Coordinates of C-alpha atoms and ligand atoms in Angstrom, one line a residue:
M1 CA -38.3 -93.3 64.3
G2 CA -36.6 -93.0 60.9
H3 CA -34.0 -90.2 60.6
I4 CA -34.4 -87.7 57.9
I5 CA -30.8 -88.1 56.7
G6 CA -30.5 -91.8 56.9
S7 CA -31.9 -94.9 58.6
L8 CA -29.5 -97.6 57.5
N9 CA -27.5 -99.5 60.0
A10 CA -23.9 -98.5 59.2
G11 CA -22.6 -101.8 60.5
E12 CA -24.6 -103.7 57.9
L13 CA -22.9 -101.7 55.2
L14 CA -19.3 -102.2 56.3
N15 CA -17.1 -105.0 54.9
N16 CA -18.8 -104.8 51.6
E17 CA -16.8 -104.1 48.5
L18 CA -19.4 -102.0 46.9
T19 CA -19.8 -99.7 49.9
D20 CA -16.1 -99.4 50.3
S21 CA -15.7 -98.2 46.7
L22 CA -18.8 -95.9 47.2
S23 CA -17.3 -94.3 50.3
A24 CA -14.0 -93.8 48.5
M25 CA -16.0 -91.9 45.9
E26 CA -17.6 -89.8 48.7
R27 CA -14.1 -88.6 49.4
G28 CA -13.8 -87.3 45.8
Y29 CA -12.2 -90.2 44.2
S30 CA -14.3 -91.2 41.2
P31 CA -12.9 -94.0 39.1
L32 CA -12.8 -91.7 36.1
E33 CA -11.0 -89.0 37.9
N34 CA -8.4 -91.5 39.1
A35 CA -7.9 -92.7 35.5
I36 CA -7.5 -89.0 34.4
R37 CA -5.0 -88.4 37.2
A38 CA -2.9 -91.1 35.8
M39 CA -2.9 -89.8 32.3
D40 CA 0.3 -88.4 30.8
V41 CA 0.2 -84.8 29.6
S42 CA 2.3 -83.5 26.7
V43 CA 5.4 -81.6 27.5
C44 CA 6.7 -79.2 24.9
E45 CA 10.1 -79.8 23.5
A46 CA 11.7 -76.8 25.2
F47 CA 11.3 -78.4 28.6
S48 CA 12.2 -82.0 27.6
K49 CA 15.3 -81.4 25.3
S50 CA 17.7 -82.8 27.8
G51 CA 15.6 -86.0 28.2
A52 CA 14.3 -85.0 31.7
L53 CA 12.0 -82.1 32.6
A54 CA 14.2 -79.0 32.9
P55 CA 13.6 -75.3 33.1
V56 CA 14.5 -72.9 30.2
T57 CA 16.2 -69.5 30.0
F58 CA 14.6 -66.7 28.1
A59 CA 15.8 -64.2 25.5
P60 CA 14.2 -61.2 23.8
G61 CA 12.1 -62.3 20.9
D62 CA 11.2 -60.3 17.8
R63 CA 7.9 -58.9 19.0
T64 CA 7.6 -55.6 20.9
L65 CA 4.4 -54.3 22.4
E66 CA 3.4 -50.6 22.4
P67 CA 2.2 -49.6 25.8
N68 CA -0.2 -46.7 26.5
H69 CA 1.9 -43.6 27.3
E70 CA 0.2 -42.9 30.6
V71 CA 0.6 -46.5 31.7
A72 CA 4.3 -46.5 30.8
E73 CA 4.8 -43.5 33.1
A74 CA 3.0 -45.3 35.9
F75 CA 5.1 -48.5 35.5
P76 CA 8.7 -47.2 35.1
N77 CA 10.4 -50.2 36.6
S78 CA 8.6 -52.9 34.7
I79 CA 8.7 -51.0 31.3
A80 CA 12.5 -50.2 31.7
A81 CA 13.2 -53.9 32.5
S82 CA 11.2 -55.4 29.7
K83 CA 11.5 -52.7 27.1
N84 CA 8.1 -54.0 26.1
I85 CA 9.7 -57.0 24.4
I86 CA 8.1 -60.4 24.5
L87 CA 10.6 -63.0 25.7
T88 CA 11.0 -66.3 24.0
A89 CA 12.4 -69.6 25.4
A90 CA 16.1 -69.8 24.6
E91 CA 18.0 -72.8 26.1
T92 CA 17.7 -75.4 28.7
M93 CA 18.9 -73.8 32.0
T94 CA 22.3 -75.1 32.9
S95 CA 22.9 -73.2 36.2
K96 CA 21.1 -74.7 39.2
V97 CA 18.8 -72.2 41.0
T98 CA 18.1 -73.3 44.6
G99 CA 16.5 -72.1 47.8
K100 CA 13.8 -69.9 46.2
R101 CA 10.4 -69.6 48.0
I102 CA 7.5 -69.1 45.6
A103 CA 3.9 -68.5 46.4
V104 CA 1.1 -69.4 44.0
L105 CA -2.5 -68.3 44.1
F106 CA -5.7 -68.5 42.0
S107 CA -7.6 -65.3 41.3
G108 CA -11.1 -64.6 39.8
G109 CA -13.5 -67.2 38.5
P110 CA -12.3 -70.9 38.5
A111 CA -11.3 -72.5 35.3
A112 CA -10.3 -76.1 34.5
G113 CA -6.5 -76.6 34.3
G114 CA -5.5 -74.4 37.3
H115 CA -4.4 -77.4 39.3
N116 CA -2.0 -78.5 36.5
V117 CA -0.4 -75.0 36.5
V118 CA 0.5 -75.8 40.1
V119 CA 1.7 -79.2 39.1
G120 CA 3.9 -77.9 36.3
L121 CA 5.2 -75.1 38.5
K122 CA 6.1 -77.5 41.3
Q123 CA 7.8 -80.0 39.1
I124 CA 9.9 -77.4 37.2
L125 CA 11.0 -75.7 40.4
G126 CA 12.2 -79.1 41.6
P127 CA 13.0 -80.3 45.2
D128 CA 15.6 -77.5 45.8
N129 CA 13.0 -74.7 45.8
T130 CA 9.8 -74.4 47.9
L131 CA 6.3 -73.8 46.5
M132 CA 3.7 -72.3 48.9
G133 CA 0.0 -72.3 48.1
V134 CA -2.0 -69.2 49.0
I135 CA -5.5 -70.0 50.4
A136 CA -8.5 -68.2 48.9
G137 CA -6.9 -66.0 46.3
P138 CA -5.7 -62.4 46.7
K139 CA -7.6 -62.0 49.9
G140 CA -5.5 -64.9 51.3
L141 CA -2.3 -63.2 50.2
L142 CA -3.2 -60.0 52.0
R143 CA -3.8 -62.2 55.2
G144 CA -0.6 -64.2 54.7
N145 CA -2.6 -67.4 54.5
L146 CA 0.0 -69.8 53.0
F147 CA 1.0 -73.5 53.3
E148 CA 3.7 -75.6 51.7
I149 CA 2.7 -77.6 48.6
T150 CA 4.1 -81.2 48.7
D151 CA 4.5 -83.9 46.1
E152 CA 1.5 -85.7 47.7
H153 CA -0.6 -82.6 47.0
V154 CA 0.6 -82.7 43.4
N155 CA -0.3 -86.3 43.0
E156 CA -3.8 -85.6 44.3
I157 CA -4.6 -82.6 42.1
R158 CA -2.9 -83.7 38.9
N159 CA -5.2 -83.3 35.8
T160 CA -8.2 -82.4 37.9
G161 CA -10.6 -79.5 37.2
G162 CA -11.5 -76.7 39.6
F163 CA -9.6 -74.4 41.9
D164 CA -10.7 -76.2 45.1
F165 CA -7.1 -77.1 46.1
L166 CA -6.5 -73.5 47.1
G167 CA -9.8 -71.6 46.5
T168 CA -10.0 -68.2 44.8
D169 CA -11.6 -64.8 45.2
R170 CA -11.9 -61.4 43.4
T171 CA -10.1 -59.0 45.7
K172 CA -8.5 -56.2 43.9
I173 CA -5.0 -55.4 45.2
E174 CA -4.6 -51.7 44.5
K175 CA -4.5 -49.4 47.5
P176 CA -1.1 -48.5 49.0
D177 CA -2.3 -50.3 52.2
D178 CA -2.8 -53.5 50.3
I179 CA 0.6 -53.3 48.7
E180 CA 2.1 -52.7 52.1
K181 CA 0.3 -55.8 53.4
V182 CA 1.7 -57.9 50.6
R183 CA 5.2 -56.5 51.1
N184 CA 5.0 -57.6 54.8
V185 CA 3.7 -61.1 53.9
C186 CA 6.6 -61.4 51.5
R187 CA 9.0 -60.5 54.3
E188 CA 7.4 -62.7 56.9
Q189 CA 7.2 -65.7 54.6
N190 CA 10.6 -65.0 53.1
L191 CA 9.1 -65.1 49.6
D192 CA 11.2 -64.6 46.4
A193 CA 8.3 -64.7 43.9
I194 CA 4.5 -64.8 43.5
V195 CA 2.6 -66.5 40.7
I196 CA -0.9 -65.1 40.1
I197 CA -3.1 -67.4 38.0
G198 CA -6.0 -65.3 36.7
G199 CA -7.8 -63.4 34.0
D200 CA -7.5 -59.8 32.7
D201 CA -8.3 -58.2 36.1
S202 CA -6.1 -60.6 38.1
N203 CA -3.2 -60.1 35.7
T204 CA -3.7 -56.3 36.2
N205 CA -3.2 -57.0 39.9
A206 CA 0.0 -58.9 38.9
A207 CA 1.3 -56.0 36.8
L208 CA 0.8 -53.6 39.7
L209 CA 2.4 -55.9 42.3
A210 CA 5.4 -56.6 40.0
E211 CA 5.9 -52.8 39.7
K212 CA 5.5 -52.1 43.4
L213 CA 7.6 -55.1 44.6
F214 CA 10.3 -54.5 42.0
S215 CA 13.0 -53.7 44.6
D216 CA 13.4 -52.9 48.3
V217 CA 11.3 -55.7 49.7
K218 CA 14.0 -57.7 51.3
D219 CA 16.8 -56.5 53.6
D220 CA 19.4 -56.7 50.8
G221 CA 17.3 -54.3 48.7
S222 CA 16.1 -56.9 46.3
G223 CA 12.5 -57.2 45.2
V224 CA 9.9 -60.0 44.8
Q225 CA 9.2 -61.4 41.3
V226 CA 5.6 -61.5 40.1
I227 CA 4.5 -63.7 37.2
G228 CA 1.0 -64.1 35.8
V229 CA -0.6 -67.1 34.2
P230 CA -3.5 -66.5 31.7
K231 CA -6.7 -68.1 32.9
T232 CA -10.4 -67.5 32.2
I233 CA -13.2 -69.6 30.6
D234 CA -14.2 -66.3 28.8
G235 CA -11.3 -66.5 26.4
D236 CA -11.0 -62.8 26.5
L237 CA -7.4 -62.8 27.6
Q238 CA -5.6 -63.5 24.2
L239 CA -3.0 -61.8 22.2
G240 CA -2.9 -63.2 18.6
D241 CA -0.1 -65.7 18.1
D242 CA 1.7 -64.7 21.3
L243 CA -1.2 -65.8 23.5
P244 CA -3.6 -68.0 21.5
I245 CA -6.1 -68.5 24.4
S246 CA -6.5 -68.4 28.1
F247 CA -6.7 -71.8 29.8
G248 CA -10.1 -73.1 30.9
F249 CA -11.8 -72.0 27.7
D250 CA -11.4 -75.3 26.0
T251 CA -13.0 -77.4 28.8
A252 CA -15.8 -75.0 29.4
T253 CA -16.8 -74.7 25.8
K254 CA -16.6 -78.5 25.3
I255 CA -19.0 -78.9 28.3
Y256 CA -21.4 -76.3 27.0
A257 CA -21.2 -77.8 23.5
E258 CA -22.2 -81.2 24.9
K259 CA -25.2 -79.6 26.5
V260 CA -26.2 -77.5 23.5
G261 CA -25.7 -80.5 21.2
N262 CA -28.0 -82.5 23.5
L263 CA -30.6 -79.8 23.4
L264 CA -30.4 -79.6 19.6
R265 CA -31.1 -83.3 19.5
D266 CA -33.9 -83.1 22.0
T267 CA -35.6 -80.3 20.2
A268 CA -35.3 -82.1 16.8
S269 CA -36.8 -85.1 18.5
S270 CA -39.7 -83.5 20.4
L271 CA -40.3 -81.0 17.6
K272 CA -41.9 -78.3 19.8
Y273 CA -39.6 -76.1 21.8
W274 CA -37.5 -73.1 21.0
H275 CA -34.6 -73.1 23.6
F276 CA -33.0 -69.7 24.4
V277 CA -29.6 -70.6 25.9
R278 CA -27.5 -67.9 27.5
L279 CA -23.8 -69.0 27.7
M280 CA -21.3 -67.7 30.3
G281 CA -18.4 -65.7 29.1
R282 CA -18.9 -62.1 30.4
S283 CA -18.5 -59.4 27.8
A284 CA -16.8 -61.2 25.0
S285 CA -18.7 -63.7 22.9
H286 CA -15.8 -66.1 22.3
V287 CA -17.6 -68.9 24.3
T288 CA -20.8 -68.5 22.3
L289 CA -18.9 -68.5 19.0
E290 CA -16.9 -71.6 19.9
V291 CA -20.0 -73.5 21.0
A292 CA -21.8 -72.4 17.8
L293 CA -18.9 -73.8 15.7
Q294 CA -19.1 -77.1 17.6
T295 CA -22.9 -77.5 17.5
H296 CA -24.4 -75.5 14.6
P297 CA -27.4 -74.0 16.4
T298 CA -30.4 -72.4 14.6
I299 CA -29.5 -68.8 15.7
T300 CA -26.3 -67.4 17.3
L301 CA -26.1 -63.9 18.6
I302 CA -22.7 -62.4 18.8
S303 CA -22.5 -59.3 21.0
E304 CA -19.6 -57.7 19.2
E305 CA -21.5 -57.9 15.9
I306 CA -24.6 -56.3 17.4
R307 CA -22.5 -53.4 18.7
E308 CA -20.5 -52.9 15.5
R309 CA -23.5 -53.2 13.2
D310 CA -25.6 -51.1 15.5
I311 CA -28.5 -53.5 15.7
P312 CA -31.1 -52.3 18.2
L313 CA -33.0 -54.6 20.5
S314 CA -36.2 -54.3 18.3
E315 CA -34.2 -55.5 15.3
I316 CA -32.6 -58.4 17.2
V317 CA -36.1 -59.5 18.3
D318 CA -37.4 -59.1 14.7
I319 CA -34.6 -61.2 13.2
I320 CA -35.3 -64.0 15.7
A321 CA -39.1 -63.8 15.2
Q322 CA -38.7 -63.8 11.4
T323 CA -36.5 -66.9 11.5
I324 CA -39.1 -68.7 13.7
I325 CA -41.9 -67.7 11.3
E326 CA -39.9 -68.9 8.3
R327 CA -39.2 -72.2 9.9
A328 CA -42.8 -72.6 11.0
K329 CA -43.8 -72.5 7.3
K330 CA -41.7 -75.7 6.9
D331 CA -43.3 -77.1 10.0
L332 CA -40.0 -76.7 11.9
N333 CA -41.4 -75.2 15.1
Y334 CA -38.3 -75.7 17.2
G335 CA -34.7 -74.6 17.4
V336 CA -31.9 -73.4 19.7
I337 CA -30.8 -69.8 20.0
L338 CA -27.4 -69.0 21.6
V339 CA -27.2 -65.8 23.6
P340 CA -23.8 -64.5 24.9
E341 CA -23.9 -63.7 28.7
G342 CA -22.9 -60.1 28.2
L343 CA -25.2 -59.3 25.3
I344 CA -27.0 -56.6 27.3
E345 CA -23.9 -54.4 27.5
F346 CA -23.5 -54.4 23.7
I347 CA -27.0 -53.5 22.5
P348 CA -27.1 -50.0 21.2
G349 CA -28.6 -47.7 23.8
F350 CA -27.9 -50.1 26.6
T351 CA -24.1 -49.6 26.3
T352 CA -24.3 -45.9 27.1
M353 CA -27.1 -46.4 29.6
I354 CA -25.0 -48.9 31.6
D355 CA -22.0 -46.6 31.4
D356 CA -24.1 -43.7 32.7
L357 CA -25.5 -46.0 35.4
N358 CA -22.0 -47.2 36.5
D359 CA -20.8 -43.5 36.7
K360 CA -23.9 -42.4 38.7
M361 CA -23.8 -45.4 41.0
A362 CA -20.2 -44.6 41.9
Q363 CA -21.0 -40.8 42.2
F364 CA -24.1 -41.3 44.4
K365 CA -22.7 -44.3 46.4
D366 CA -23.5 -42.7 49.8
E367 CA -27.0 -41.6 48.8
L368 CA -27.9 -45.1 47.5
N369 CA -26.6 -46.7 50.7
G370 CA -29.4 -48.1 52.9
K371 CA -32.1 -47.6 50.2
S372 CA -34.2 -50.6 48.9
I373 CA -33.7 -51.6 45.3
R374 CA -37.0 -49.9 44.3
E375 CA -35.9 -46.7 46.0
Q376 CA -32.5 -46.9 44.4
L377 CA -34.2 -47.2 41.0
L378 CA -36.5 -44.2 41.6
F379 CA -33.5 -42.2 42.7
M380 CA -31.5 -43.3 39.6
Y381 CA -34.2 -42.5 37.0
S382 CA -33.8 -38.8 37.9
K383 CA -30.0 -38.9 37.9
L384 CA -29.5 -40.6 34.5
T385 CA -29.9 -38.7 31.2
Q386 CA -33.6 -38.6 30.2
S387 CA -33.2 -41.3 27.5
H388 CA -31.2 -43.6 29.8
G389 CA -33.7 -43.2 32.6
E390 CA -36.5 -44.0 30.2
L391 CA -34.7 -47.1 28.9
L392 CA -34.0 -48.4 32.4
E393 CA -37.6 -47.8 33.4
S394 CA -38.9 -49.7 30.4
L395 CA -37.1 -52.9 31.3
P396 CA -38.6 -55.9 33.1
D397 CA -38.1 -55.7 36.9
S398 CA -35.7 -58.7 37.0
I399 CA -33.3 -57.0 34.5
K400 CA -33.6 -53.6 36.2
Y401 CA -32.8 -55.1 39.6
M402 CA -29.7 -56.9 38.4
L403 CA -28.5 -53.8 36.6
M404 CA -28.5 -52.1 40.1
A405 CA -26.5 -55.0 41.6
D406 CA -23.1 -54.2 43.2
R407 CA -20.2 -54.3 40.7
D408 CA -17.4 -56.6 41.7
E409 CA -14.1 -55.2 43.1
H410 CA -12.9 -54.6 39.5
G411 CA -16.0 -52.7 38.5
N412 CA -17.6 -55.5 36.4
L413 CA -21.4 -55.7 36.1
P414 CA -22.5 -59.2 37.3
V415 CA -23.8 -60.2 33.9
S416 CA -24.0 -63.8 35.0
R417 CA -27.1 -62.9 37.0
I418 CA -28.9 -60.9 34.2
E419 CA -31.5 -63.1 32.5
T420 CA -31.2 -61.7 29.0
E421 CA -32.5 -64.9 27.5
A422 CA -35.8 -64.5 29.3
M423 CA -36.0 -60.8 28.2
L424 CA -35.5 -61.9 24.6
S425 CA -37.8 -64.9 24.6
N426 CA -40.6 -62.7 26.0
A427 CA -40.1 -60.0 23.5
V428 CA -39.9 -62.6 20.7
K429 CA -43.2 -64.1 21.8
A430 CA -44.9 -60.7 21.8
R431 CA -43.4 -59.9 18.3
I432 CA -44.5 -63.2 16.8
S433 CA -48.1 -62.7 18.0
E434 CA -48.0 -59.3 16.3
L435 CA -46.6 -60.7 13.0
D436 CA -48.4 -64.0 12.7
A437 CA -50.7 -65.2 15.6
N438 CA -51.0 -68.7 14.0
V439 CA -47.3 -69.5 14.5
K440 CA -46.7 -72.0 17.2
F441 CA -44.0 -70.8 19.6
E442 CA -43.1 -72.4 22.9
S443 CA -39.9 -71.4 24.5
L444 CA -37.7 -72.6 27.3
N445 CA -34.9 -70.5 28.8
H446 CA -31.5 -71.8 30.0
F447 CA -28.4 -70.4 31.5
F448 CA -25.2 -72.6 31.1
G449 CA -22.6 -71.0 33.4
Y450 CA -21.2 -72.3 36.6
E451 CA -21.6 -76.0 35.5
A452 CA -18.6 -75.8 33.2
R453 CA -16.0 -73.8 35.0
C454 CA -14.7 -76.7 37.1
G455 CA -15.4 -79.6 34.9
A456 CA -12.7 -82.3 34.5
S457 CA -10.0 -80.6 32.6
S458 CA -9.8 -81.5 28.8
L459 CA -6.6 -83.0 27.5
F460 CA -5.8 -79.7 25.8
D461 CA -6.3 -77.7 29.1
S462 CA -4.4 -80.3 31.2
S463 CA -1.4 -80.2 28.8
Y464 CA -1.5 -76.5 28.1
T465 CA -1.6 -75.6 31.8
Y466 CA 1.1 -78.0 32.8
N467 CA 3.4 -76.2 30.3
L468 CA 2.2 -72.8 31.4
G469 CA 3.2 -73.8 35.0
A470 CA 6.6 -74.9 33.7
T471 CA 6.9 -71.6 31.8
A472 CA 6.0 -69.5 34.9
G473 CA 8.5 -71.5 37.0
S474 CA 11.2 -71.0 34.3
L475 CA 10.6 -67.3 34.2
I476 CA 11.1 -67.2 38.0
L477 CA 14.3 -69.3 37.9
D478 CA 15.6 -67.0 35.1
G479 CA 15.1 -64.0 37.4
R480 CA 12.2 -62.4 35.5
T481 CA 9.4 -60.3 36.9
G482 CA 6.3 -58.6 35.5
Y483 CA 5.7 -61.3 32.7
M484 CA 2.8 -63.4 31.9
A485 CA 3.6 -67.0 30.9
S486 CA 2.4 -68.1 27.5
L487 CA 2.8 -70.7 24.7
T488 CA 2.8 -70.0 21.0
V489 CA 2.6 -72.3 17.9
L490 CA 0.4 -74.9 19.6
D491 CA 0.2 -76.8 16.3
K492 CA 4.0 -77.1 15.9
G493 CA 5.6 -78.2 19.2
A494 CA 4.6 -75.1 21.3
R495 CA 7.2 -72.5 22.4
P496 CA 7.2 -70.9 25.9
L497 CA 7.0 -67.1 26.0
G498 CA 7.0 -64.3 28.6
I499 CA 4.7 -61.4 27.8
P500 CA 5.5 -58.1 29.7
I501 CA 2.2 -57.5 31.5
A502 CA 2.5 -53.7 32.0
S503 CA 2.8 -53.3 28.2
L504 CA -0.7 -54.8 27.9
L505 CA -2.4 -52.2 30.1
D506 CA -4.8 -49.6 28.8
I507 CA -7.0 -46.9 30.3
E508 CA -10.7 -47.9 30.8
M509 CA -13.5 -46.4 32.9
R510 CA -14.2 -48.6 35.9
K511 CA -16.7 -47.6 38.6
G512 CA -16.9 -44.1 37.1
K513 CA -13.1 -43.5 37.2
P514 CA -10.3 -44.1 34.6
A515 CA -8.4 -47.3 35.5
K516 CA -5.3 -49.0 34.1
V517 CA -6.4 -52.4 33.1
I518 CA -5.7 -55.1 30.6
E519 CA -8.2 -54.6 27.7
K520 CA -10.5 -57.5 27.2
A521 CA -10.0 -59.2 23.8
L522 CA -13.4 -59.3 22.0
V523 CA -14.5 -61.3 19.0
K524 CA -13.3 -59.6 15.9
L525 CA -15.7 -59.5 13.0
D526 CA -12.9 -60.1 10.5
S527 CA -11.5 -63.1 12.3
Q528 CA -11.6 -66.5 10.6
A529 CA -13.8 -68.0 13.3
F530 CA -16.5 -65.3 13.0
L531 CA -16.3 -65.4 9.2
Y532 CA -16.8 -69.1 9.3
L533 CA -19.9 -68.7 11.4
Q534 CA -21.1 -66.0 9.1
S535 CA -20.8 -68.3 6.1
R536 CA -22.8 -71.1 7.7
R537 CA -25.5 -69.2 9.6
K538 CA -28.2 -69.1 6.9
L539 CA -27.9 -72.8 6.4
W540 CA -28.1 -73.6 10.1
A541 CA -31.2 -71.3 10.5
E542 CA -33.1 -72.8 7.5
Y543 CA -32.4 -76.5 8.0
D544 CA -31.3 -78.8 10.7
F545 CA -27.5 -79.1 10.5
S546 CA -26.8 -79.6 14.1
S547 CA -23.9 -81.5 15.5
S548 CA -23.7 -83.2 18.9
P549 CA -20.0 -83.4 19.9
G550 CA -20.8 -85.5 23.1
P551 CA -19.0 -85.3 26.4
V552 CA -15.4 -84.1 26.8
Q553 CA -13.2 -86.9 25.5
F554 CA -10.0 -88.0 27.1
W555 CA -9.4 -90.8 24.7
G556 CA -10.5 -91.4 21.1
P557 CA -10.5 -89.5 17.8
T558 CA -11.2 -86.0 19.1
A559 CA -9.4 -86.1 22.5
R560 CA -6.5 -83.9 21.3
Q561 CA -8.6 -81.2 19.7
M562 CA -8.1 -77.6 20.7
P563 CA -10.9 -75.0 20.4
K564 CA -12.0 -74.6 16.8
T565 CA -11.9 -70.8 17.1
V566 CA -8.2 -70.9 18.1
A567 CA -7.2 -73.2 15.3
L568 CA -9.2 -71.1 12.7
N569 CA -8.0 -67.7 14.0
R570 CA -4.3 -68.8 14.2
G571 CA -4.4 -70.3 10.8
Y572 CA -3.4 -73.8 12.1
S573 CA -3.7 -76.6 9.5
S574 CA -5.2 -79.0 12.0
L575 CA -7.5 -79.0 15.0
D576 CA -5.2 -81.1 17.0
F577 CA -2.6 -79.5 19.3
K578 CA 0.9 -80.8 18.7
F579 CA 3.2 -80.7 21.6
Ligands
FBP1 P1 -12.9 -64.6 35.3 O1 -12.9 -63.5 34.3 O2 -12.4 -64.2 36.6 O3 -12.2 -65.8 34.8 O4 -14.4 -65.1 35.6 C1 -15.1 -65.5 34.5 C2 -16.6 -65.7 34.9 O5 -16.9 -67.1 34.9 C3 -17.5 -65.0 33.9 O6 -17.7 -65.8 32.7 C4 -18.7 -64.7 34.7 O7 -19.5 -63.7 34.2 C5 -18.2 -64.4 36.1 O8 -17.0 -65.2 36.1 C6 -19.1 -64.8 37.2 O9 -18.5 -64.4 38.4 P2 -18.8 -64.9 39.8 O10 -18.0 -66.2 39.9 O11 -18.2 -63.9 40.7 O12 -20.3 -65.1 39.9

């Protein structure tokens, strides 16, 4: 009898060149990945001045950050040490630092390039220091789940996407108990430093750990250094010229742009569908803006604009419906509409309703426990203000249910699971039939999210992250703590920086309580990237001006391109990174 998972005789397949190479691929070695592993990444001059890769020292630069007063009081050690000054790479390190034990972990959502942070870190630390990998993110750190990273590991993970080498999670390290656990792990493992590779919330973890482990961890009274590395496909961890972009953004947007470019081609070929595409990126619309600049879709919604210009849902729907009707007059019954993942949090009325909901869910946590979603909703309608209750009740069930979903440990709404694109396309359909029943409108909904976070790392992300790893390692060897590694002037050689993390914290409401967190960088309406979109939008809506950038390129004319939004916002004269 045939077996459901295979009936071939394994013996027949052995000793065959094709099956040998296929089974090699089963182990995760695709020929393309092997070729990418072998690729050289660019090293910025600071690390290669002496001819070989060497760490650098840091000195105070000319930029000072202004911390929130309340935050400054809660982070006395970090603020006193950094004086809120951004450090800049000074010289090649001449003294040899040896015997340090450093742990590295991934935190939050995966992003391409994380593996190369580990590679850069390992190589800059050299053979005289030990790099330990923490399994499964902050949770693994609390459990003391560590192993030594070897040169063989480095060869295996070089230039590959994903975080699967170590795994990741979203545990928030905050409570005194957690800090004590980390302190104990540091003692047991004899650690001198921890590197946290993560986004805004993970770097908030890093700031707190740096403060709490500043001194008195080891028997001689010394502390454990903590360094952050800016990661997130969302691109919402940026700080002007001092931190042009988080890593992972470039790869993710290039992958989304390929898919959106393909859809634009498909729809201009088949001439009959309107595609509503929601793009990952959480609250900020950087991902959507970047993909729009790469592909020129028919309509691009930008959450920040909707909030700032106070555009209600009915008007968003009207704008889309009118564009569809106008195009129908030219027989263009198709197009692509980009919707940022976190749009729902920015629509006037929804913002305050979601805040109210977050507060009440935290306040009535015990009462909600054990209730079904329907019961929870009924309970909530009466607890929210009348207008918020009515708004929540008016929404489609799928949206309501997701708005009631558990927040993550950092208090974030799981926007990746809220089908805003479906809500919009249904509303647009209804509006079109009110305005002009003769207009042909067929829509398809898409969510492009998890597909891109672990894609093969772009050349930009591979190079950027290798240098971020080398920067993090240099900060450690230079004795620094509480800094985030960064690189500036990506168009002119790139220079390593250390940004004092505590100086970035602000007060925000999370789970109904004020929390000290790194503020998410949102799309600015006066930024060059947004203004560029603004100047082209009408044209892209009226005619077909789409561009199909194709797959992520590792060789060829566009291989060295950085994100367009970064080049435009930083005023670089070319799209190519130069280091
Ligand atoms: P980070 O901020 O941790 O990098 O995560 C980004 C992200 O990919 C968001 O774009 C998305 O909304 C979220 O993670 C999804 O989270 P999860 O992986 O927990 O489903």
